């Protein structure tokens, strides 16, 4: 198919997260034909529409004027802003969206665990028999999330893009104890005052994120799948998880940042096929899993 | 009988009693010995009910910080901090609801630590403020089984309380009065149990969120005819609705058990969230806490001691696990939501691995973090995501 034709039915997934809006459109075979990203700004709907209709890989067939054209487009929303996207045909939580995306992209047999580190929360999702089993989301504090990394990068005046490189230059393993972002910030200042190398501190910061995730629940499956933008842009996290989970097999979902949006697009496809009003979540899950 | 009328009459009468030198008011914890107090002629006020009102009206978000600032930690019971803060600010939701200026002044405060020890600190504070006597029942706690020695211990404490009350009232306890209040409590609590059991019907005619409102009389009017009569009417109504398959949640597809305290300031939005997801919370630890079927008017003190010792919150974890499993079966529950209330660890049963044990037994379970009153400990977005995702996965 050629992207953007008016005749091809496209399935859109919008992952409206706390920091970024990710948009994916796929065709009936699940092939990604559009991919876009924008910042989560307000008014939210305006920025969601802008993200859908501008930028990204080529012109969007789903411009603002076309948002109401239902016959050729089905759109599902996920992420914290999912309930505010009024033109979505359906919505699903990030837990289901990341599951659907990872399931389609990796086609893993047997049980696995998805670790998704997001901007303001982190999730550990266990998948058994092609469906979500138990899941946990981080507790109240930001420690263990992207916001925690951003906060401390800001405090250290280090660009986010430089963090992984610096962390890999560490020559000592250190520990940040607190699961409170504010207390961790205080620990950081104290450590710097004691003359510690910045590289060691940044490595400790990443190690603490991994530790916070592993404290949330026991990972019991052989396969562990990483999803979400924070994993995508901070690849040292995968190294650290590998160190902590030496007996597990780990995978990073392709374009991990878009995994939730892709899951939502697949959900939209399932919705369209189930004629929306008769849709059943479990039916969609089973169909997409097989 | 109209619920609003029942509660209004109760509070207006309590207000009158507090202004009448001939009548005495006792403050009592929610699972304290209200039957004894009523049998001895006291009007009974329940500060926890007041705490719940402060939570439900969200007035507590102005009052909790006041108590925090004067030295009560944000980590302790937010009923306590809500209530102490309201006192410090000189406000009460009773004013807006019923035109009542303040909570009734206590002549005595009676607590029972069968639920937690925060009630002791709470009542001691107000005893000091009002220069009133405070009496504590300190039963054995967290019991695997309730034994005769436990009952004897509590009966002895009840008898001591009765002696204090007799001295205050200048008369002896009349056994027939205690038997009467005990009988009325038993009748009301049996009816309350039946009310909750109507949710076994599929679809359920009521939700946990309805029940947190319906439970008013069983908390504050135990031992009175009003409570009994109210639940007779309510039960009849619910039975009709259940028979007619009137669904509290239209299109009910999932049935949920709620463990722990309600999030009082979010009752409506939570109720709507479940409704939008076609999930009905049909049973709860919380609302079942006022079922005291073991009351026996022929043997009031030992049976009351037994019933108040036996409550869920006063039991060990194995009992709690077995209890939840039983209700999961009886109510055809699809999954259990544990509310881990930041300031109420004693009534947050997720903290010692219970959800994992249930999951291993094939019962889906999830935890939300929040609080009964303190909305600083609660995230709407995170809780909604957890609840929606949980329902999606069932």
XYZ file of C-alpha atoms in Angstrom:
684
model
C 0.000 0.000 0.000
C 1.067 3.584 -0.327
C 0.943 5.559 2.861
C -1.704 8.173 2.958
C -4.133 6.975 0.357
C -7.683 7.762 1.228
C -8.890 4.277 0.371
C -6.754 2.209 2.715
C -8.217 1.748 6.192
C -5.647 2.922 8.714
C -5.562 2.078 12.399
C -4.211 4.778 14.640
C -2.786 4.493 18.107
C -2.165 7.576 20.212
C -0.131 7.135 23.369
C -0.691 10.356 25.272
C 1.931 10.137 27.994
C 2.994 12.571 30.659
C 5.833 14.056 28.616
C 5.284 12.978 25.024
C 2.517 12.126 22.604
C 3.402 9.149 20.433
C 1.357 8.339 17.356
C 1.439 5.246 15.173
C -0.701 4.328 12.196
C -0.692 0.830 10.804
C -2.444 -0.917 7.978
C -4.588 -3.989 8.172
C -1.493 -6.215 8.326
C -0.113 -4.339 11.293
C 2.578 -2.685 9.188
C 3.528 0.742 10.517
C 2.908 3.419 7.930
C 3.084 6.563 10.074
C 5.004 7.388 13.190
C 4.967 10.741 14.916
C 5.944 12.261 18.217
C 5.192 15.520 19.970
C 5.451 17.014 23.418
C 2.577 16.742 25.832
C 1.526 20.360 26.078
C -1.727 22.117 26.742
C -4.407 22.531 25.549
C -3.955 18.792 25.203
C -6.345 18.079 22.335
C -4.772 20.765 20.199
C -1.333 19.227 20.676
C -2.623 15.717 20.073
C -4.171 16.906 16.810
C -0.970 18.724 15.868
C 1.084 15.619 16.546
C -1.219 13.487 14.467
C -1.410 15.856 11.542
C 2.066 17.377 11.364
C 5.692 16.313 11.320
C 6.738 12.691 11.385
C 7.480 10.475 8.452
C 5.585 12.035 5.587
C 2.284 13.807 5.292
C -0.518 12.562 7.459
C -3.790 11.471 5.925
C -5.436 12.143 9.239
C -5.407 15.917 9.259
C -7.642 17.824 11.555
C -10.310 17.965 8.871
C -10.244 14.252 8.459
C -10.486 13.376 12.105
C -14.180 12.902 11.732
C -13.899 10.562 8.755
C -14.656 7.300 10.410
C -14.873 4.956 7.499
C -11.196 5.053 6.637
C -9.662 5.543 10.038
C -10.054 4.008 13.461
C -8.185 5.568 16.331
C -7.580 4.265 19.854
C -5.956 6.128 22.694
C -3.775 5.031 25.555
C -1.588 6.733 28.139
C -2.507 9.092 30.931
C -4.333 11.395 28.537
C -6.405 8.623 26.957
C -9.693 9.710 28.463
C -9.317 13.233 27.092
C -9.001 12.282 23.436
C -12.627 12.666 22.569
C -12.330 11.661 18.915
C -10.896 8.239 19.772
C -13.096 5.270 18.954
C -11.731 3.374 21.926
C -9.258 3.569 24.738
C -7.121 1.149 26.648
C -4.643 1.402 29.471
C -0.903 1.507 28.918
C -0.666 -1.949 30.471
C -2.787 -3.501 27.733
C -1.253 -1.290 25.041
C 2.345 -2.245 25.810
C 1.300 -5.873 26.010
C -0.406 -5.781 22.618
C 2.520 -3.950 21.024
C 5.195 -6.223 22.489
C 3.211 -9.341 21.706
C 2.883 -8.404 18.038
C 6.449 -7.191 17.640
C 8.239 -10.033 19.388
C 5.861 -12.966 18.932
C 7.377 -14.626 21.991
C 6.252 -18.074 22.935
C 5.665 -18.790 26.587
C 5.440 -16.409 29.511
C 7.390 -13.182 29.650
C 7.616 -9.990 31.660
C 7.400 -6.500 30.194
C 9.307 -3.741 31.961
C 8.098 -0.342 30.807
C 9.766 2.720 32.262
C 7.725 5.757 31.417
C 7.956 9.462 32.059
C 6.016 9.425 35.291
C 5.484 5.791 36.081
C 7.029 2.391 35.643
C 5.226 -0.849 35.047
C 6.111 -4.478 35.324
C 3.626 -6.648 33.427
C 3.594 -10.424 33.503
C 2.252 -12.150 30.408
C 1.019 -15.726 30.557
C -0.824 -17.690 27.911
C -0.950 -14.734 25.583
C -2.632 -12.398 28.020
C -1.753 -10.047 30.838
C -1.502 -11.792 34.180
C -0.489 -9.622 37.088
C 1.043 -6.178 36.822
C 2.393 -3.528 39.159
C 2.887 0.190 38.785
C 5.389 2.145 40.834
C 4.140 3.668 44.027
C 3.740 7.358 44.617
C 7.269 8.657 44.227
C 8.931 9.323 40.882
C 12.070 7.331 41.789
C 12.402 4.578 39.213
C 10.792 6.619 36.438
C 11.939 8.876 33.635
C 11.004 11.896 35.718
C 13.566 10.840 38.312
C 16.332 10.662 35.708
C 15.316 14.029 34.277
C 15.168 15.656 37.688
C 18.647 14.527 38.667
C 20.104 15.303 35.225
C 18.733 18.794 35.630
C 20.216 19.076 39.097
C 23.590 17.863 37.828
C 23.356 20.156 34.782
C 24.117 17.263 32.432
C 22.216 16.961 29.116
C 19.967 13.900 29.082
C 21.585 12.751 25.858
C 24.973 12.572 27.585
C 23.954 10.543 30.616
C 24.488 7.030 29.294
C 27.931 7.908 27.846
C 29.057 9.372 31.160
C 27.657 6.479 33.187
C 29.671 4.039 31.108
C 32.847 5.867 32.205
C 32.250 4.991 35.852
C 35.002 3.261 37.784
C 33.129 2.534 40.991
C 29.764 1.056 41.922
C 27.813 3.210 44.316
C 24.312 3.097 45.732
C 21.597 5.720 46.032
C 19.367 4.432 48.783
C 16.276 6.542 48.889
C 13.131 5.845 46.934
C 12.203 9.473 47.319
C 13.349 11.761 44.496
C 13.919 14.641 46.889
C 15.948 12.526 49.317
C 17.919 11.058 46.404
C 18.681 14.592 45.280
C 20.030 15.305 48.740
C 22.139 12.148 48.597
C 23.514 13.280 45.246
C 24.532 16.678 46.601
C 26.220 15.098 49.609
C 28.126 12.648 47.407
C 29.282 15.452 45.103
C 30.334 17.537 48.092
C 32.502 14.614 49.159
C 34.315 14.909 45.830
C 32.931 11.860 44.031
C 33.286 11.625 40.232
C 30.216 12.676 38.288
C 30.420 9.516 36.153
C 30.146 7.295 39.223
C 27.189 9.274 40.478
C 25.314 9.039 37.178
C 25.954 5.310 37.093
C 24.563 5.070 40.619
C 21.528 7.024 39.509
C 20.788 4.495 36.771
C 21.496 1.587 39.100
C 18.985 2.991 41.562
C 16.319 3.167 38.842
C 16.899 -0.512 38.068
C 16.824 -1.352 41.752
C 13.523 0.501 42.266
C 11.969 -1.490 39.407
C 13.221 -4.821 40.722
C 11.825 -3.979 44.156
C 8.323 -3.652 42.728
C 7.828 -7.372 42.114
C 9.713 -10.622 41.580
C 10.458 -11.333 37.937
C 9.741 -15.028 37.519
C 9.725 -15.471 33.753
C 12.745 -16.446 31.668
C 12.081 -13.758 29.059
C 12.083 -10.089 29.965
C 10.976 -7.462 27.456
C 11.875 -3.785 27.778
C 9.530 -1.167 26.453
C 9.044 2.592 26.659
C 11.036 5.680 25.785
C 13.240 5.747 28.856
C 14.691 2.335 27.983
C 15.077 3.465 24.391
C 17.095 6.556 25.186
C 19.047 5.266 28.160
C 20.474 1.978 26.872
C 22.733 1.603 29.890
C 19.592 0.606 31.781
C 19.446 -2.578 29.715
C 23.049 -3.363 30.622
C 22.246 -2.858 34.277
C 19.138 -5.038 34.086
C 21.230 -7.717 32.363
C 23.699 -7.580 35.237
C 20.919 -7.952 37.793
C 19.060 -10.627 35.831
C 21.916 -12.829 34.588
C 19.748 -15.915 34.175
C 17.082 -14.186 32.119
C 16.871 -13.474 28.410
C 16.166 -9.823 27.709
C 14.738 -8.098 24.649
C 14.306 -4.460 23.763
C 11.204 -3.898 21.678
C 11.967 -2.212 18.376
C 11.152 1.489 18.610
C 10.366 0.907 22.275
C 9.095 4.424 22.704
C 6.248 3.690 20.318
C 5.314 0.296 21.703
C 2.261 1.600 23.567
C 1.063 3.605 20.571
C 1.534 0.572 18.351
C -0.456 -1.535 20.805
C -3.206 1.072 20.685
C -3.163 0.971 16.868
C -3.542 -2.807 16.965
C -6.357 -2.357 19.440
C -7.992 0.082 17.006
C -7.731 -2.590 14.337
C -9.378 -5.086 16.650
C -12.061 -2.533 17.463
C -12.836 -1.922 13.827
C -13.058 -5.618 13.162
C -15.378 -6.150 16.095
C -17.601 -3.328 14.905
C -16.840 -1.213 17.938
C -20.003 -1.654 19.939
C -19.760 -5.424 20.151
C -16.081 -5.468 20.917
C -14.778 -7.582 23.717
C -11.389 -6.842 25.200
C -10.556 -10.490 25.687
C -11.566 -11.331 22.131
C -9.302 -8.613 20.792
C -6.437 -9.777 22.983
C -6.791 -13.370 21.926
C -7.040 -12.490 18.256
C -3.971 -10.295 18.372
C -2.031 -12.836 20.317
C -2.512 -15.605 17.826
C -37.406 5.184 55.610
C -35.280 7.911 54.172
C -31.583 7.593 54.899
C -31.007 11.332 54.999
C -33.844 11.727 57.490
C -32.499 8.947 59.716
C -29.043 10.511 59.874
C -30.403 14.024 60.289
C -32.629 12.983 63.193
C -29.698 11.193 64.802
C -27.398 14.208 64.636
C -30.079 16.722 65.670
C -30.971 14.600 68.689
C -27.305 14.272 69.563
C -26.962 18.037 69.349
C -29.948 18.472 71.647
C -28.516 15.940 74.090
C -25.214 17.778 74.273
C -27.073 20.958 75.264
C -29.324 19.238 77.805
C -27.788 18.928 81.269
C -30.068 15.966 81.936
C -28.613 13.907 79.082
C -25.123 12.548 78.652
C -23.077 11.988 75.537
C -20.436 9.307 75.048
C -17.947 9.234 72.223
C -17.331 5.711 71.006
C -15.115 4.052 68.414
C -16.953 2.537 65.474
C -16.594 -1.047 66.698
C -16.704 -0.101 70.357
C -19.312 -1.228 72.924
C -22.131 1.104 71.863
C -24.733 -1.319 73.282
C -23.382 -0.836 76.803
C -23.339 2.935 76.435
C -26.896 3.041 75.116
C -28.094 0.645 77.800
C -26.676 3.042 80.370
C -28.604 5.948 78.859
C -25.819 7.653 76.925
C -26.309 9.218 73.529
C -23.453 7.994 71.371
C -21.294 9.953 68.946
C -18.785 8.223 66.662
C -15.764 10.351 65.727
C -14.830 7.955 62.914
C -18.149 8.728 61.261
C -17.220 12.389 61.605
C -13.828 11.609 60.065
C -15.544 9.920 57.136
C -17.765 12.989 56.675
C -14.689 15.215 56.696
C -13.186 12.906 54.077
C -16.254 12.617 51.867
C -16.768 16.393 51.862
C -13.007 16.882 51.337
C -13.069 19.454 54.135
C -10.286 17.311 55.596
C -7.833 18.763 53.102
C -8.070 21.994 55.110
C -8.073 20.309 58.498
C -5.393 17.605 58.197
C -2.607 20.174 57.613
C -3.718 22.009 60.753
C -3.238 18.849 62.836
C 0.054 18.110 61.065
C 1.299 21.585 61.879
C 0.537 21.167 65.568
C 2.517 17.924 65.732
C 0.378 15.042 64.469
C 2.357 13.258 61.770
C 0.981 13.064 58.209
C 1.674 9.319 58.440
C -0.833 8.549 61.213
C -4.567 7.926 60.885
C -6.082 10.638 58.716
C -9.427 10.254 60.493
C -7.564 11.403 63.579
C -5.769 14.270 61.856
C -8.937 15.284 59.965
C -10.895 15.387 63.196
C -8.270 17.063 65.366
C -7.703 19.637 62.619
C -11.439 20.307 62.365
C -11.552 20.876 66.109
C -8.580 23.242 65.926
C -10.237 25.185 63.125
C -13.615 25.142 64.874
C -15.428 23.615 61.906
C -17.550 20.547 61.207
C -19.398 19.262 58.129
C -22.418 18.901 60.456
C -22.958 22.657 60.099
C -23.565 22.546 56.359
C -25.453 19.257 56.494
C -27.685 19.841 59.511
C -27.096 23.358 60.787
C -25.257 22.022 63.831
C -22.593 24.336 65.198
C -20.150 21.769 66.553
C -19.685 18.141 67.458
C -21.359 17.184 70.755
C -19.274 17.701 73.850
C -18.433 14.323 75.406
C -19.169 13.367 78.985
C -17.001 10.287 78.480
C -14.928 8.835 75.626
C -14.801 5.060 75.165
C -12.471 3.413 72.687
C -11.688 -0.158 71.759
C -8.274 -1.004 70.314
C -9.717 -4.022 68.494
C -9.270 -1.952 65.337
C -6.026 -0.022 65.953
C -4.158 1.945 68.552
C -4.620 5.305 66.854
C -8.083 5.518 68.369
C -6.436 5.591 71.785
C -4.310 8.627 70.888
C -7.287 10.260 69.223
C -9.629 9.845 72.201
C -6.958 10.781 74.716
C -6.444 14.067 72.887
C -10.135 14.941 73.082
C -10.449 13.707 76.647
C -7.776 16.246 77.519
C -9.383 18.995 75.455
C -12.863 18.447 76.924
C -11.626 17.521 80.380
C -13.679 14.343 80.178
C -12.850 10.816 81.346
C -11.578 8.349 78.769
C -11.979 4.586 79.028
C -10.127 2.139 76.840
C -10.962 -1.467 76.061
C -7.662 -3.169 75.214
C -8.492 -6.617 73.889
C -6.033 -9.248 72.695
C -5.334 -8.456 69.064
C -4.569 -10.122 65.712
C -5.990 -13.433 66.810
C -5.882 -16.703 64.877
C -8.777 -17.976 67.016
C -10.930 -16.286 69.639
C -10.496 -18.259 72.835
C -12.408 -18.342 76.114
C -9.578 -16.558 77.914
C -9.779 -13.684 75.384
C -13.520 -13.398 75.939
C -13.103 -13.457 79.724
C -10.486 -10.703 79.466
C -12.802 -8.429 77.475
C -15.864 -9.202 79.631
C -13.845 -8.107 82.626
C -13.012 -4.829 80.896
C -16.679 -4.340 79.929
C -17.643 -4.845 83.569
C -15.119 -2.260 84.625
C -16.540 0.150 82.038
C -20.046 -0.502 83.365
C -18.891 0.391 86.889
C -17.529 3.716 85.596
C -20.768 4.429 83.716
C -22.888 3.467 86.730
C -20.993 5.940 88.828
C -21.538 8.684 86.257
C -25.261 7.954 85.937
C -25.814 7.284 89.609
C -27.626 4.037 88.963
C -26.916 0.392 88.355
C -26.945 -1.194 84.926
C -30.282 -2.934 84.329
C -29.661 -6.265 82.670
C -32.862 -5.977 80.666
C -31.629 -2.676 79.180
C -28.418 -4.316 77.994
C -30.364 -7.276 76.645
C -32.644 -4.881 74.778
C -29.806 -2.907 73.129
C -27.961 -6.121 72.379
C -31.107 -7.600 70.802
C -31.702 -4.489 68.711
C -28.077 -4.504 67.605
C -28.334 -8.152 66.678
C -31.505 -7.580 64.679
C -29.979 -4.615 62.847
C -26.683 -6.317 62.155
C -28.390 -9.486 60.886
C -30.434 -7.336 58.530
C -27.281 -5.481 57.460
C -25.668 -8.818 56.635
C -28.687 -9.706 54.506
C -28.540 -6.304 52.802
C -24.930 -6.950 51.799
C -25.755 -10.489 50.711
C -28.219 -9.210 48.111
C -25.070 -8.382 46.121
C -24.613 -12.126 45.586
C -27.293 -11.755 42.921
C -26.109 -11.356 39.359
C -26.445 -8.572 38.447
C -25.928 -7.062 41.860
C -28.542 -4.543 43.004
C -25.948 -2.592 44.990
C -22.279 -1.680 44.941
C -19.690 -1.151 47.633
C -20.047 2.580 47.021
C -23.777 2.438 47.771
C -23.075 0.372 50.856
C -20.630 2.917 52.262
C -23.621 5.266 52.411
C -26.189 2.689 53.522
C -23.933 1.649 56.391
C -24.502 4.910 58.307
C -27.126 3.548 60.724
C -25.291 0.298 61.474
C -22.307 2.373 62.566
C -23.994 5.140 64.531
C -27.371 3.669 65.555
C -26.536 0.146 66.714
C -28.748 -0.786 69.643
C -31.690 1.330 68.473
C -35.004 0.512 66.816
C -34.317 3.089 64.126
C -31.376 1.132 62.720
C -33.318 -2.109 62.723
C -36.332 -0.541 61.043
C -34.176 1.208 58.447
C -32.533 -2.025 57.356
C -35.871 -3.859 57.193
C -37.061 -1.347 54.622
C -33.754 -1.297 52.744
C -33.584 -5.080 52.595
C -37.103 -5.347 51.190
C -36.240 -2.790 48.535
C -32.989 -4.516 47.557
C -34.631 -7.939 47.403
C -37.204 -6.555 44.995
C -34.450 -5.008 42.892
C -32.424 -8.229 42.907
C -35.462 -10.296 41.897
C -36.207 -7.856 39.087
C -32.545 -8.017 38.013
C -32.105 -4.279 38.398
C -28.358 -3.812 38.023
C -26.492 -1.274 40.142
C -23.916 -1.316 37.336
C -25.710 -1.646 34.006
C -24.102 -4.317 31.874
C -22.254 -5.762 34.871
C -19.557 -8.038 33.505
C -16.926 -8.188 36.232
C -17.441 -8.576 39.956
C -14.857 -7.095 42.289
C -13.982 -7.452 45.978
C -12.666 -4.320 47.693
C -10.315 -4.732 50.612
C -9.431 -1.866 52.905
C -10.857 1.565 53.537
C -12.850 3.572 50.995
C -11.206 6.662 49.503
C -13.888 8.893 51.006
C -13.122 11.945 48.891
C -13.411 9.948 45.688
C -16.525 7.826 46.248
C -18.428 9.313 43.344
C -15.603 9.292 40.798
C -14.589 5.771 41.800
C -18.173 4.591 41.503
C -18.379 6.124 38.034
C -15.038 4.623 37.015
C -16.201 1.111 37.864
C -19.549 1.725 36.221
C -17.873 2.923 33.013
C -15.864 -0.294 32.982
C -18.947 -2.468 33.658
C -17.378 -3.687 36.867
C -19.347 -3.897 40.094
C -17.672 -3.933 43.495
C -20.036 -6.437 45.105
C -18.312 -7.185 48.405
C -15.850 -5.603 50.770
C -14.013 -6.206 53.964
C -14.967 -2.731 55.098
C -18.770 -2.921 54.922
C -18.743 -6.437 56.354
C -16.975 -5.110 59.434
C -20.302 -4.219 61.027
C -21.745 -7.715 60.889
C -21.973 -8.990 64.458
C -24.151 -12.051 64.123
C -22.752 -13.529 67.324
C -24.547 -11.045 69.575
C -26.754 -13.025 71.949
C -29.245 -11.021 74.037
C -29.513 -13.943 76.493
C -25.819 -13.647 77.242
C -24.951 -10.072 76.290
C -21.480 -9.361 77.651
C -19.699 -12.575 76.596
C -21.389 -12.572 73.199
C -20.497 -8.914 72.637
C -16.939 -9.596 73.728
C -16.790 -12.482 71.266
C -18.312 -10.509 68.403
C -16.027 -7.513 68.916
C -12.953 -9.751 69.217
C -13.881 -11.745 66.162
C -13.898 -8.871 63.675
C -11.729 -9.156 60.574
C -9.369 -6.336 61.487
C -8.539 -7.998 64.811
C -7.502 -11.303 63.227
C -4.308 -12.790 61.907
C -3.397 -12.941 58.233
C -4.414 -16.559 57.701
C -7.908 -15.784 58.948
C -8.043 -12.784 56.611
C -6.924 -14.844 53.638
C -9.492 -17.554 54.359
C -12.201 -14.941 54.862
C -11.511 -13.235 51.529
C -11.338 -16.571 49.719
C -14.728 -17.510 51.166
C -16.316 -14.268 50.003
C -14.681 -14.563 46.583
C -16.513 -17.852 46.172
C -19.808 -16.743 47.672
C -20.044 -13.563 45.622
C -18.599 -15.000 42.366
C -15.762 -12.477 42.460
C -13.518 -12.050 39.426
C -10.763 -10.106 41.173
C -9.721 -8.404 44.398
C -8.608 -4.786 44.715
C -6.548 -3.964 47.780
C -6.538 -0.349 48.859
C -3.229 0.288 50.585
C -4.189 3.336 52.632
C -1.105 5.296 53.566
C -2.362 6.362 56.989
C -4.277 3.199 57.858
C -1.823 0.297 57.829
C -3.997 -1.656 60.241
C -6.780 -1.837 57.710
C -4.548 -2.217 54.641
C -4.202 -5.927 54.154
C -1.906 -5.929 51.147
C 1.258 -5.251 53.094
C 2.095 -8.789 54.189
C 1.959 -10.607 50.876
C -1.745 -11.434 50.932
C -2.357 -10.379 47.285
C 0.464 -12.696 46.128
C -0.972 -15.591 48.100
C -4.388 -15.034 46.563
C -2.880 -14.875 43.069
C -1.101 -18.159 43.643
C -4.490 -19.614 44.439
C -5.872 -18.347 41.149
C -7.565 -15.194 42.440
C -6.462 -12.074 40.515
C -5.495 -9.254 42.843
C -4.104 -5.766 42.474
C -3.081 -2.973 44.840
C -3.916 0.711 44.609
C -2.130 3.254 46.773
C -4.218 5.906 48.410
C -5.768 6.948 51.657
C -9.116 7.097 53.416
C -9.080 10.897 53.775
C -5.723 12.384 52.872
C -5.861 13.038 49.135
C -2.215 14.121 49.200
C -1.508 10.385 49.268
C -3.711 9.606 46.311
C -3.328 9.917 42.547
C -6.524 9.841 40.508
C -4.625 9.050 37.343
C -2.552 6.240 38.712
C -5.445 4.601 40.541
C -7.704 4.877 37.497
C -5.054 3.277 35.314
C -4.526 0.425 37.753
C -8.258 -0.208 38.154
C -9.009 0.018 34.434
C -6.055 -2.185 33.545
C -7.087 -4.704 36.179
C -10.604 -4.909 34.797
C -9.196 -5.188 31.253
C -7.104 -8.164 32.264
C -9.798 -10.091 34.144
